PDB file of C-alpha atoms in Angstrom:
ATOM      1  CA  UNK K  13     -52.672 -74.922  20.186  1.00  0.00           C
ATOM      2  CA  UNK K  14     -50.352 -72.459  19.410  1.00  0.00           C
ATOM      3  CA  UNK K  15     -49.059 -71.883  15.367  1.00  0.00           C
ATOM      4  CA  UNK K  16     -48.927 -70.290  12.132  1.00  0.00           C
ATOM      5  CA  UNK K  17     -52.374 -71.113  10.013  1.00  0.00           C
ATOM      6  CA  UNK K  18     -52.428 -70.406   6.244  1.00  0.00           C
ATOM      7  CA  UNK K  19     -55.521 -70.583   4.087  1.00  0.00           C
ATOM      8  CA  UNK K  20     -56.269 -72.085   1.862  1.00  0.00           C
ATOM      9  CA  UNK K  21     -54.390 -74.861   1.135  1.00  0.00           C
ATOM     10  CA  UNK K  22     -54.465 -74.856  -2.219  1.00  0.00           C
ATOM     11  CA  UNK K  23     -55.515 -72.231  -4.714  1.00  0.00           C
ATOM     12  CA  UNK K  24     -56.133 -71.607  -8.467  1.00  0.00           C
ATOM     13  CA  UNK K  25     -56.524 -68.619 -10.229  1.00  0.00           C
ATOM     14  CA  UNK K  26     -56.720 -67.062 -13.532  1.00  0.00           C
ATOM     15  CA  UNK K  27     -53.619 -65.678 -15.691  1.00  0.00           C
ATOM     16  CA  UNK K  28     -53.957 -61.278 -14.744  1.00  0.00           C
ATOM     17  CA  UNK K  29     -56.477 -61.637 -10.805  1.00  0.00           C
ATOM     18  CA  UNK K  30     -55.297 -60.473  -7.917  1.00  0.00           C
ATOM     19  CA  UNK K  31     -54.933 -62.947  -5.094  1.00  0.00           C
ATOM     20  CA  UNK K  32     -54.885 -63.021  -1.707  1.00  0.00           C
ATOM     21  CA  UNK K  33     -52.874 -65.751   0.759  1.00  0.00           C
ATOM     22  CA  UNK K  34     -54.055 -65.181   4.349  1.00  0.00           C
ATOM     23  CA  UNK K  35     -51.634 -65.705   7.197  1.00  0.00           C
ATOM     24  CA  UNK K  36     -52.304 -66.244  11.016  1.00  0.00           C
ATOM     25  CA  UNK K  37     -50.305 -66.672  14.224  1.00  0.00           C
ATOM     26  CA  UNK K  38     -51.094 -66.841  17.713  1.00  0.00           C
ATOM     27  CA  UNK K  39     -47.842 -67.084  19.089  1.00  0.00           C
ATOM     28  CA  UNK K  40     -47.678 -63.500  19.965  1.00  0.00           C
ATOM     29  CA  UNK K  41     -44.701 -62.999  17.748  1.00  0.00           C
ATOM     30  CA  UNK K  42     -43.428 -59.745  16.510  1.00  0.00           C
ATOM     31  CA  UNK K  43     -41.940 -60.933  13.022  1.00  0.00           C
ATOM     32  CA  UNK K  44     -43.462 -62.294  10.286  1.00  0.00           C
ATOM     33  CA  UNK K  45     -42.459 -63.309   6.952  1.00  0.00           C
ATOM     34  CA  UNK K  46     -43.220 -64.532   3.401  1.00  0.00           C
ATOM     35  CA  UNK K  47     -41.552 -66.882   1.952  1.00  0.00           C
ATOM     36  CA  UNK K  48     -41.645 -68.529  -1.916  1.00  0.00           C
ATOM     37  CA  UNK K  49     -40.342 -71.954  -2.591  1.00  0.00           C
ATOM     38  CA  UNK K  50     -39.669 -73.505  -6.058  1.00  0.00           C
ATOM     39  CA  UNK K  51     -38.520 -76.543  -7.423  1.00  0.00           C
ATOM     40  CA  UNK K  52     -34.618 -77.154  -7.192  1.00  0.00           C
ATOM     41  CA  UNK K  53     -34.433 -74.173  -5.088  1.00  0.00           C
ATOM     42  CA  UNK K  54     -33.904 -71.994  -1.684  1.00  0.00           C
ATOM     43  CA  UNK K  55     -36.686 -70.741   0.079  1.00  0.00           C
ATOM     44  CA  UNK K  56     -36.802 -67.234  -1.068  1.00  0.00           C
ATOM     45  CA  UNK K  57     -37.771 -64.126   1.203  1.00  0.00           C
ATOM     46  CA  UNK K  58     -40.657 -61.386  -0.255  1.00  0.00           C
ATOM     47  CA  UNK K  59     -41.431 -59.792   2.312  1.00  0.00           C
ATOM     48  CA  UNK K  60     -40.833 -59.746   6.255  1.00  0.00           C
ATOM     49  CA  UNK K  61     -42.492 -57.143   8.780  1.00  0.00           C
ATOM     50  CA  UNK K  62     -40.881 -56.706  12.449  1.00  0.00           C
ATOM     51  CA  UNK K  63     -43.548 -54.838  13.836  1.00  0.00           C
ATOM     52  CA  UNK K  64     -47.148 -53.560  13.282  1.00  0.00           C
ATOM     53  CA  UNK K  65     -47.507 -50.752  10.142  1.00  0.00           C
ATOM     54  CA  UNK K  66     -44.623 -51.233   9.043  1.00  0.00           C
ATOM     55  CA  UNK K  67     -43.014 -53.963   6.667  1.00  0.00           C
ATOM     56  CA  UNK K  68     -39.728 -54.402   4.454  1.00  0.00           C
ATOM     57  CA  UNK K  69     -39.006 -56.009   0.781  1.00  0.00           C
ATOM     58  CA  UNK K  70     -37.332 -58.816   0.707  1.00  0.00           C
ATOM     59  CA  UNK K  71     -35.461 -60.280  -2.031  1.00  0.00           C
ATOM     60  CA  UNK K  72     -38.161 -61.014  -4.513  1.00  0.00           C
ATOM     61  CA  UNK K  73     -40.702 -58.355  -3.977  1.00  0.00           C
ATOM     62  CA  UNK K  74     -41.558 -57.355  -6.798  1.00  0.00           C
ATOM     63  CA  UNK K  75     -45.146 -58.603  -8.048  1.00  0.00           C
ATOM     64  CA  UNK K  76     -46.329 -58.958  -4.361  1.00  0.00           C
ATOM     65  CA  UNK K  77     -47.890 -56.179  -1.395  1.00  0.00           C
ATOM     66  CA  UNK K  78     -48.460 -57.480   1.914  1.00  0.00           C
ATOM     67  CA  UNK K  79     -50.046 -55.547   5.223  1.00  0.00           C
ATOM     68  CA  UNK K  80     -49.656 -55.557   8.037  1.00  0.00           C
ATOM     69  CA  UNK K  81     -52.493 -53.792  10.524  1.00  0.00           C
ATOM     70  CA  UNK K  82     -53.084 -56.503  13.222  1.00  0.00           C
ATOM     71  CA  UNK K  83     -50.440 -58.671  15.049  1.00  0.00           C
ATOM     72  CA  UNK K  84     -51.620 -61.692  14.319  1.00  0.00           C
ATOM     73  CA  UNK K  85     -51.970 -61.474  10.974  1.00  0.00           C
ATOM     74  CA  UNK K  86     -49.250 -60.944   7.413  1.00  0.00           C
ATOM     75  CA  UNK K  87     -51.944 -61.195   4.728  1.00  0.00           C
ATOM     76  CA  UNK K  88     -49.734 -61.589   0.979  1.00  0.00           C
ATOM     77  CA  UNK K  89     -51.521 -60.204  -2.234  1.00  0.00           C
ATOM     78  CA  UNK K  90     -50.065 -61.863  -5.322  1.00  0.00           C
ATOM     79  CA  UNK K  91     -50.525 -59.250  -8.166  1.00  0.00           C
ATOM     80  CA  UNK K  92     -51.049 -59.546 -11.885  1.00  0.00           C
ATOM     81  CA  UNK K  93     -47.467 -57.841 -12.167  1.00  0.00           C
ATOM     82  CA  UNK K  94     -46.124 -61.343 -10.848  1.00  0.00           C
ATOM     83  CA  UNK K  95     -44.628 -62.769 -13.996  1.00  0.00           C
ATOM     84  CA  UNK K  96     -44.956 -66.764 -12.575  1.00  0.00           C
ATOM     85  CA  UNK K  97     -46.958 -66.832  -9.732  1.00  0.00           C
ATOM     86  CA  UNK K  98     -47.299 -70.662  -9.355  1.00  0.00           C
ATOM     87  CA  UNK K  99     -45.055 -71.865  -6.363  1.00  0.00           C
ATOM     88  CA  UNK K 100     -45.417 -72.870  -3.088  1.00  0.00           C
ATOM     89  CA  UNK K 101     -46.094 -69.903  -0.716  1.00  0.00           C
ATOM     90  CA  UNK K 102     -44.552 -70.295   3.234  1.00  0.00           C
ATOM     91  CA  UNK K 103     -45.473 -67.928   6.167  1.00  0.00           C
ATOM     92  CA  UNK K 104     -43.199 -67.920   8.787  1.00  0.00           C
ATOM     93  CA  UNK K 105     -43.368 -65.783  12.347  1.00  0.00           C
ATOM     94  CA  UNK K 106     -40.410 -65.516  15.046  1.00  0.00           C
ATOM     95  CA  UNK K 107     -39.801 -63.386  18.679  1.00  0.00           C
ATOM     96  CA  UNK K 108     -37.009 -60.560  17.994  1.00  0.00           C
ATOM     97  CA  UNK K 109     -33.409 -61.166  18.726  1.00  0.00           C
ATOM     98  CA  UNK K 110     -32.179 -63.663  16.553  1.00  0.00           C
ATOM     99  CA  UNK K 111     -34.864 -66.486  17.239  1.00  0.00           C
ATOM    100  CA  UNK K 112     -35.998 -69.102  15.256  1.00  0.00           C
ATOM    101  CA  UNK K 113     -38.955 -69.148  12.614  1.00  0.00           C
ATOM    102  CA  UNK K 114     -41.739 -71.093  12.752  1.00  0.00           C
ATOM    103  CA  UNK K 115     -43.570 -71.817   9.896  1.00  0.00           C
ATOM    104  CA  UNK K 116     -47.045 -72.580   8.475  1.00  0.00           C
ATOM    105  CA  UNK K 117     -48.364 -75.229   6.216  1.00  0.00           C
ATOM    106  CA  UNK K 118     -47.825 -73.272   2.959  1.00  0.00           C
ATOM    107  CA  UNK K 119     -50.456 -72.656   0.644  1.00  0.00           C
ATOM    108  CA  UNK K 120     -50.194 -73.798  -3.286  1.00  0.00           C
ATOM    109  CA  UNK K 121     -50.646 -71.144  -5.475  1.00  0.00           C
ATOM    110  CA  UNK K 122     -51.813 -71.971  -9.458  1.00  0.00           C
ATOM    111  CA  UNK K 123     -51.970 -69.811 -11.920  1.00  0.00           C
ATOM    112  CA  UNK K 124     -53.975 -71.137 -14.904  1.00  0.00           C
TER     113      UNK K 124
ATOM    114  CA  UNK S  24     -23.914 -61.618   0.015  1.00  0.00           C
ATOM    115  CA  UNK S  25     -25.028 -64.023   2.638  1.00  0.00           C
ATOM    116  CA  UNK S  26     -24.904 -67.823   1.014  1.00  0.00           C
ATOM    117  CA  UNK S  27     -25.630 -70.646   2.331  1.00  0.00           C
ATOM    118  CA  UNK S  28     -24.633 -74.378  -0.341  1.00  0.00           C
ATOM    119  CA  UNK S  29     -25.968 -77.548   0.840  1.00  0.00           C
ATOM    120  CA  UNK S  30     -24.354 -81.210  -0.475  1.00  0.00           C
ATOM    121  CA  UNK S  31     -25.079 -83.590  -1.046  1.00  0.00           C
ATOM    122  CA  UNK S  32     -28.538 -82.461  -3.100  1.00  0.00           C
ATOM    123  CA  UNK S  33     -29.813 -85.652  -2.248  1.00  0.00           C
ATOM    124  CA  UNK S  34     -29.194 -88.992  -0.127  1.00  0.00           C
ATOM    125  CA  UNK S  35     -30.077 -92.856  -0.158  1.00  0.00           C
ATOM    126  CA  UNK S  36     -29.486 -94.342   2.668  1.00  0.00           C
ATOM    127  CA  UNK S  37     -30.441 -97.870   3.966  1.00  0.00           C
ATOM    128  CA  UNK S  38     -31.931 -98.117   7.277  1.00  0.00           C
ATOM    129  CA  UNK S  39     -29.236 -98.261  10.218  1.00  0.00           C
ATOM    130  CA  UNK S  40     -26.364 -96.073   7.590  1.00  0.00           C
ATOM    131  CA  UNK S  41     -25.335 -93.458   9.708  1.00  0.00           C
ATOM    132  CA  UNK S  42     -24.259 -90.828   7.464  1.00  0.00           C
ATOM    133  CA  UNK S  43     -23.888 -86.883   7.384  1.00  0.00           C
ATOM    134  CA  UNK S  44     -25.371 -83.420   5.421  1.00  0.00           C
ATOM    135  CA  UNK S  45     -23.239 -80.714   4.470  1.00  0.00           C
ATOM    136  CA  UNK S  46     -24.185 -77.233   4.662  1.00  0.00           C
ATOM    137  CA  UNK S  47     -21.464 -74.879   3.870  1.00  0.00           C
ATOM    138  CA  UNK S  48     -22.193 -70.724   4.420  1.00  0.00           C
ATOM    139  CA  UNK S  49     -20.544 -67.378   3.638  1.00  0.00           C
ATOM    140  CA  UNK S  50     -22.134 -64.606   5.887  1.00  0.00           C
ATOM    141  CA  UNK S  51     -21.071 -61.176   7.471  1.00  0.00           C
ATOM    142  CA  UNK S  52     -21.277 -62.183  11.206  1.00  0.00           C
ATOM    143  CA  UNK S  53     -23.383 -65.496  11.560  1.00  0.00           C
ATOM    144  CA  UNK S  54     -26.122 -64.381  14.197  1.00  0.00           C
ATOM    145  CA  UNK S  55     -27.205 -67.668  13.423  1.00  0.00           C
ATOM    146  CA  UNK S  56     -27.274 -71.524  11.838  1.00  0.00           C
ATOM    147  CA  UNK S  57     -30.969 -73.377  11.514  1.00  0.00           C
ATOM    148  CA  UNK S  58     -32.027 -76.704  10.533  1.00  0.00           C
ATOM    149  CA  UNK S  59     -34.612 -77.580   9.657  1.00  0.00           C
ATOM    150  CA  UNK S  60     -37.033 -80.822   8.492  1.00  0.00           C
ATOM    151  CA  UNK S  61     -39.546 -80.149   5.594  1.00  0.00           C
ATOM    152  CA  UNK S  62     -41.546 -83.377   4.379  1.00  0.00           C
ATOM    153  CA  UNK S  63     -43.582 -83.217   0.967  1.00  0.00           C
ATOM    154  CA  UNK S  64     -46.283 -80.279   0.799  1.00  0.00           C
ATOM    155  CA  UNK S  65     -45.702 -79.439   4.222  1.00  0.00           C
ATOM    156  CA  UNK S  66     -43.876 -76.243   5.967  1.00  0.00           C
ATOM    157  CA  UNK S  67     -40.323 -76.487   7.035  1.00  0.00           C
ATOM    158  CA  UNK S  68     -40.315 -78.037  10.665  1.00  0.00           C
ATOM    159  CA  UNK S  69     -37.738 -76.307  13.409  1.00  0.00           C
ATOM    160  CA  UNK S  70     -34.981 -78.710  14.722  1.00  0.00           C
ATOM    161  CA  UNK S  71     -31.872 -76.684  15.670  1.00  0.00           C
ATOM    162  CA  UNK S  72     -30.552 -73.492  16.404  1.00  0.00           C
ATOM    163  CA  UNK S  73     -26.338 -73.475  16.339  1.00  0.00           C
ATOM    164  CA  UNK S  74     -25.154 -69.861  17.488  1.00  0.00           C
ATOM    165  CA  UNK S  75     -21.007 -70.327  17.436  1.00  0.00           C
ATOM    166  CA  UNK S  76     -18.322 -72.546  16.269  1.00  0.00           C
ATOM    167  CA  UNK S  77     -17.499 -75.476  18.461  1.00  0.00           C
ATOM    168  CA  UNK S  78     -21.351 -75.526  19.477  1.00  0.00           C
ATOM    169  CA  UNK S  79     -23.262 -79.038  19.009  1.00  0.00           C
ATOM    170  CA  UNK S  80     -27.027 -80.030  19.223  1.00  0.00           C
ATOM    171  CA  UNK S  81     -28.771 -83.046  19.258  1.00  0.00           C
ATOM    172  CA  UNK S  82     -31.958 -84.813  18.748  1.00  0.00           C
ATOM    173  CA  UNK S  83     -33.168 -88.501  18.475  1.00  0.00           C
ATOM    174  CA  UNK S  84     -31.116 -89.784  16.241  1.00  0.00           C
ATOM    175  CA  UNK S  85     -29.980 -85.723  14.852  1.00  0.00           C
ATOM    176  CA  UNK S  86     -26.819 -83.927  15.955  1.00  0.00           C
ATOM    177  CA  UNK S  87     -26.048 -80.761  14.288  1.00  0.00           C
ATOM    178  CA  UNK S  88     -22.175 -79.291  14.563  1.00  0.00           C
ATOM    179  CA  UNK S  89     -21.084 -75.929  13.689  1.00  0.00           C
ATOM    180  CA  UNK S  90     -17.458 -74.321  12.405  1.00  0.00           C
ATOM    181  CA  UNK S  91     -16.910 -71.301  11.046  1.00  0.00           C
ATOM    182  CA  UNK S  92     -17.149 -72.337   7.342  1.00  0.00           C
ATOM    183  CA  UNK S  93     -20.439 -75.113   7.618  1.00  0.00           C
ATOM    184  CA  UNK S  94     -22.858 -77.441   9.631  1.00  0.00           C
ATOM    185  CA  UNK S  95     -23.201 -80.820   9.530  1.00  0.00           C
ATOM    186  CA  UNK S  96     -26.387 -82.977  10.045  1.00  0.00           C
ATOM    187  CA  UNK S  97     -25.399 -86.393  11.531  1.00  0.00           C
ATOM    188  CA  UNK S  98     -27.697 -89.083  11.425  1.00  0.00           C
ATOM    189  CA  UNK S  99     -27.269 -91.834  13.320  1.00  0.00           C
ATOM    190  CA  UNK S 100     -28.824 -95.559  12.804  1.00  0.00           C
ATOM    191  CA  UNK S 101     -31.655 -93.620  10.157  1.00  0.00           C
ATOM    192  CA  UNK S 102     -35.023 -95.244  10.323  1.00  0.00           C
ATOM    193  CA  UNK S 103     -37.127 -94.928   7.123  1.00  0.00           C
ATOM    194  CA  UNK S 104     -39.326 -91.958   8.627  1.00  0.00           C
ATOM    195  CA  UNK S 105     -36.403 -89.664   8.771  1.00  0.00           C
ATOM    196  CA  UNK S 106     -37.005 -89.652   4.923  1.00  0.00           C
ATOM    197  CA  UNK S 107     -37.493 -85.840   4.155  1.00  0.00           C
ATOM    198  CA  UNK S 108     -35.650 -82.839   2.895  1.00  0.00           C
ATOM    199  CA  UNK S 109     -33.258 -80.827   5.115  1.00  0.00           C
ATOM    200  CA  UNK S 110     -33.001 -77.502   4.788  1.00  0.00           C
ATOM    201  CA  UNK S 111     -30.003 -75.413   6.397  1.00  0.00           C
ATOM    202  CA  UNK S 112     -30.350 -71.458   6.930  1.00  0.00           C
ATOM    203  CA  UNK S 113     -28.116 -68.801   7.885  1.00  0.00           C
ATOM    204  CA  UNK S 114     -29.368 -65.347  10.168  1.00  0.00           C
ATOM    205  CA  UNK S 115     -26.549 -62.611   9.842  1.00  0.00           C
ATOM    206  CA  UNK S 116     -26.239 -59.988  12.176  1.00  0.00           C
ATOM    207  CA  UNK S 117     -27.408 -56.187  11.086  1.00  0.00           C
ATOM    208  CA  UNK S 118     -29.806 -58.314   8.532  1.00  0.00           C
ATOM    209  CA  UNK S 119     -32.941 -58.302  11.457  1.00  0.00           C
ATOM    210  CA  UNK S 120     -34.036 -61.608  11.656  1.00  0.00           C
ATOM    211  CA  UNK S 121     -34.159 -62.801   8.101  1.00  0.00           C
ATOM    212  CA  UNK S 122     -32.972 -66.182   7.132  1.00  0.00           C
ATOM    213  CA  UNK S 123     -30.986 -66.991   3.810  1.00  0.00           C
ATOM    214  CA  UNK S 124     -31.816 -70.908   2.812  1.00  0.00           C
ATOM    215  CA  UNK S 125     -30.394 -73.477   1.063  1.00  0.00           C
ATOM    216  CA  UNK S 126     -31.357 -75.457  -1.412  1.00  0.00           C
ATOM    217  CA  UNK S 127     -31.932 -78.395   0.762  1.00  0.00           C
ATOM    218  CA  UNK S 128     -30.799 -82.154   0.848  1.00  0.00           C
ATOM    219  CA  UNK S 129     -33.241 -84.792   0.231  1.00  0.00           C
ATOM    220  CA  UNK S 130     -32.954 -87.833   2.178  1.00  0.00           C
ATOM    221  CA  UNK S 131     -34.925 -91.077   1.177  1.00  0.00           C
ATOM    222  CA  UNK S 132     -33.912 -94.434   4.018  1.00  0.00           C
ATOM    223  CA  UNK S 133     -35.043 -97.142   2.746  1.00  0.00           C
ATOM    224  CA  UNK S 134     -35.629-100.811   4.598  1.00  0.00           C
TER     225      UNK S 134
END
């Protein structure tokens, strides 16, 4: 079947570590983004890459690096810079030219 | 700035009340209108794609309409599994292919 897997579904971490949210496609699509969701508001873009090596900021970037060296896959790092980490995390991957996005599951992240 | 204002923020509906979303937008040259279907803890789910004024879409029991100011979401005869939140989303053009959200609409039918 063809999608968008995140791991892991959920995901706790102490205040100041580094983590990591991986994301997978295998739709062969060229775009891929991260997306943040909170409470009482808009999804909200971080970062979005149209093409392999190379990837652009998004709205809310700050706090977050992302890679991406492969295709298939937009791995997010969630830094100890990020001032409130805890949200719901979406991955989402399109074709070029206007298309829609298709997203993942999301993965919860904690910060304790 | 693109922006994209969705009303109401949420919706009770019983079961057979046809009713309609709102999502009103301000963008510099709409590339693009999306809806989409997220249920709790879950990604947002793809339903429509509305690319110029006049255009309509429709689904089971969804149509989606498009002018040059907002969408609507009509839903017709609503069954209790529609229940979910709807988000709207707006693509502009010279912005690659980014989408600006709303804040959704959260619609609960109830028997």
């Amino acid at each position: 079947d063809g999608g968008i897997t995140q791991s892991p579904k959920y995901l706790f971490r102490k205040e100041g570590q580094n983590v990591t949210l991986s994301c997978e496609q295998n739709l062969n699509h060229d775009a891929m983004y991260w997306y943040r969701q909170d409470p009482g508001q808009g999804l909200r873009l971080i970062y979005y890459s149209q093409i392999v090596n190379d990837f652009q900021k998004g709205d809310i970037a700050e706090g977050y690096s992302v890679s991406r060296e492969k295709k298939e896959s937009f791995p997010l790092t969630v830094t100890s810079a990020q001032k409130n980490p805890t949200a719901f995390y979406l991955c989402a991957s399109s074709e070029q030219g206007g298309t829609e996005a298709f997203f993942g599951q999301g993965t919860r992240l904690t910060v304790v | 700035e693109d922006q994209v204002t969705q009303s109401p923020e949420a919706l009770r509906l019983q079961e057979g009340e046809s009713s309609s979303l709102n999502c009103s937008y301000t963008v510099s040259g709409l590339r693009g209108l999306f809806w989409y279907r997220q249920d709790p803890g879950k990604g947002p789910e793809f339903l429509f794609t509305l690319y110029s004024a006049g255009e309509e879409k429709e689904k089971e029991r969804l149509k989606a309409t498009l002018t040059k100011k907002e969408s609507f979401l009509h839903i017709t005869a609503p069954k209790p599994e529609d229940s979910a939140t709807y988000l709207c989303a707006v693509q502009a053009g010279g912005g690659g292919n980014k989408l600006t959200f709303g804040t959704g609409t959260q619609l609960k039918v109830e028997l």
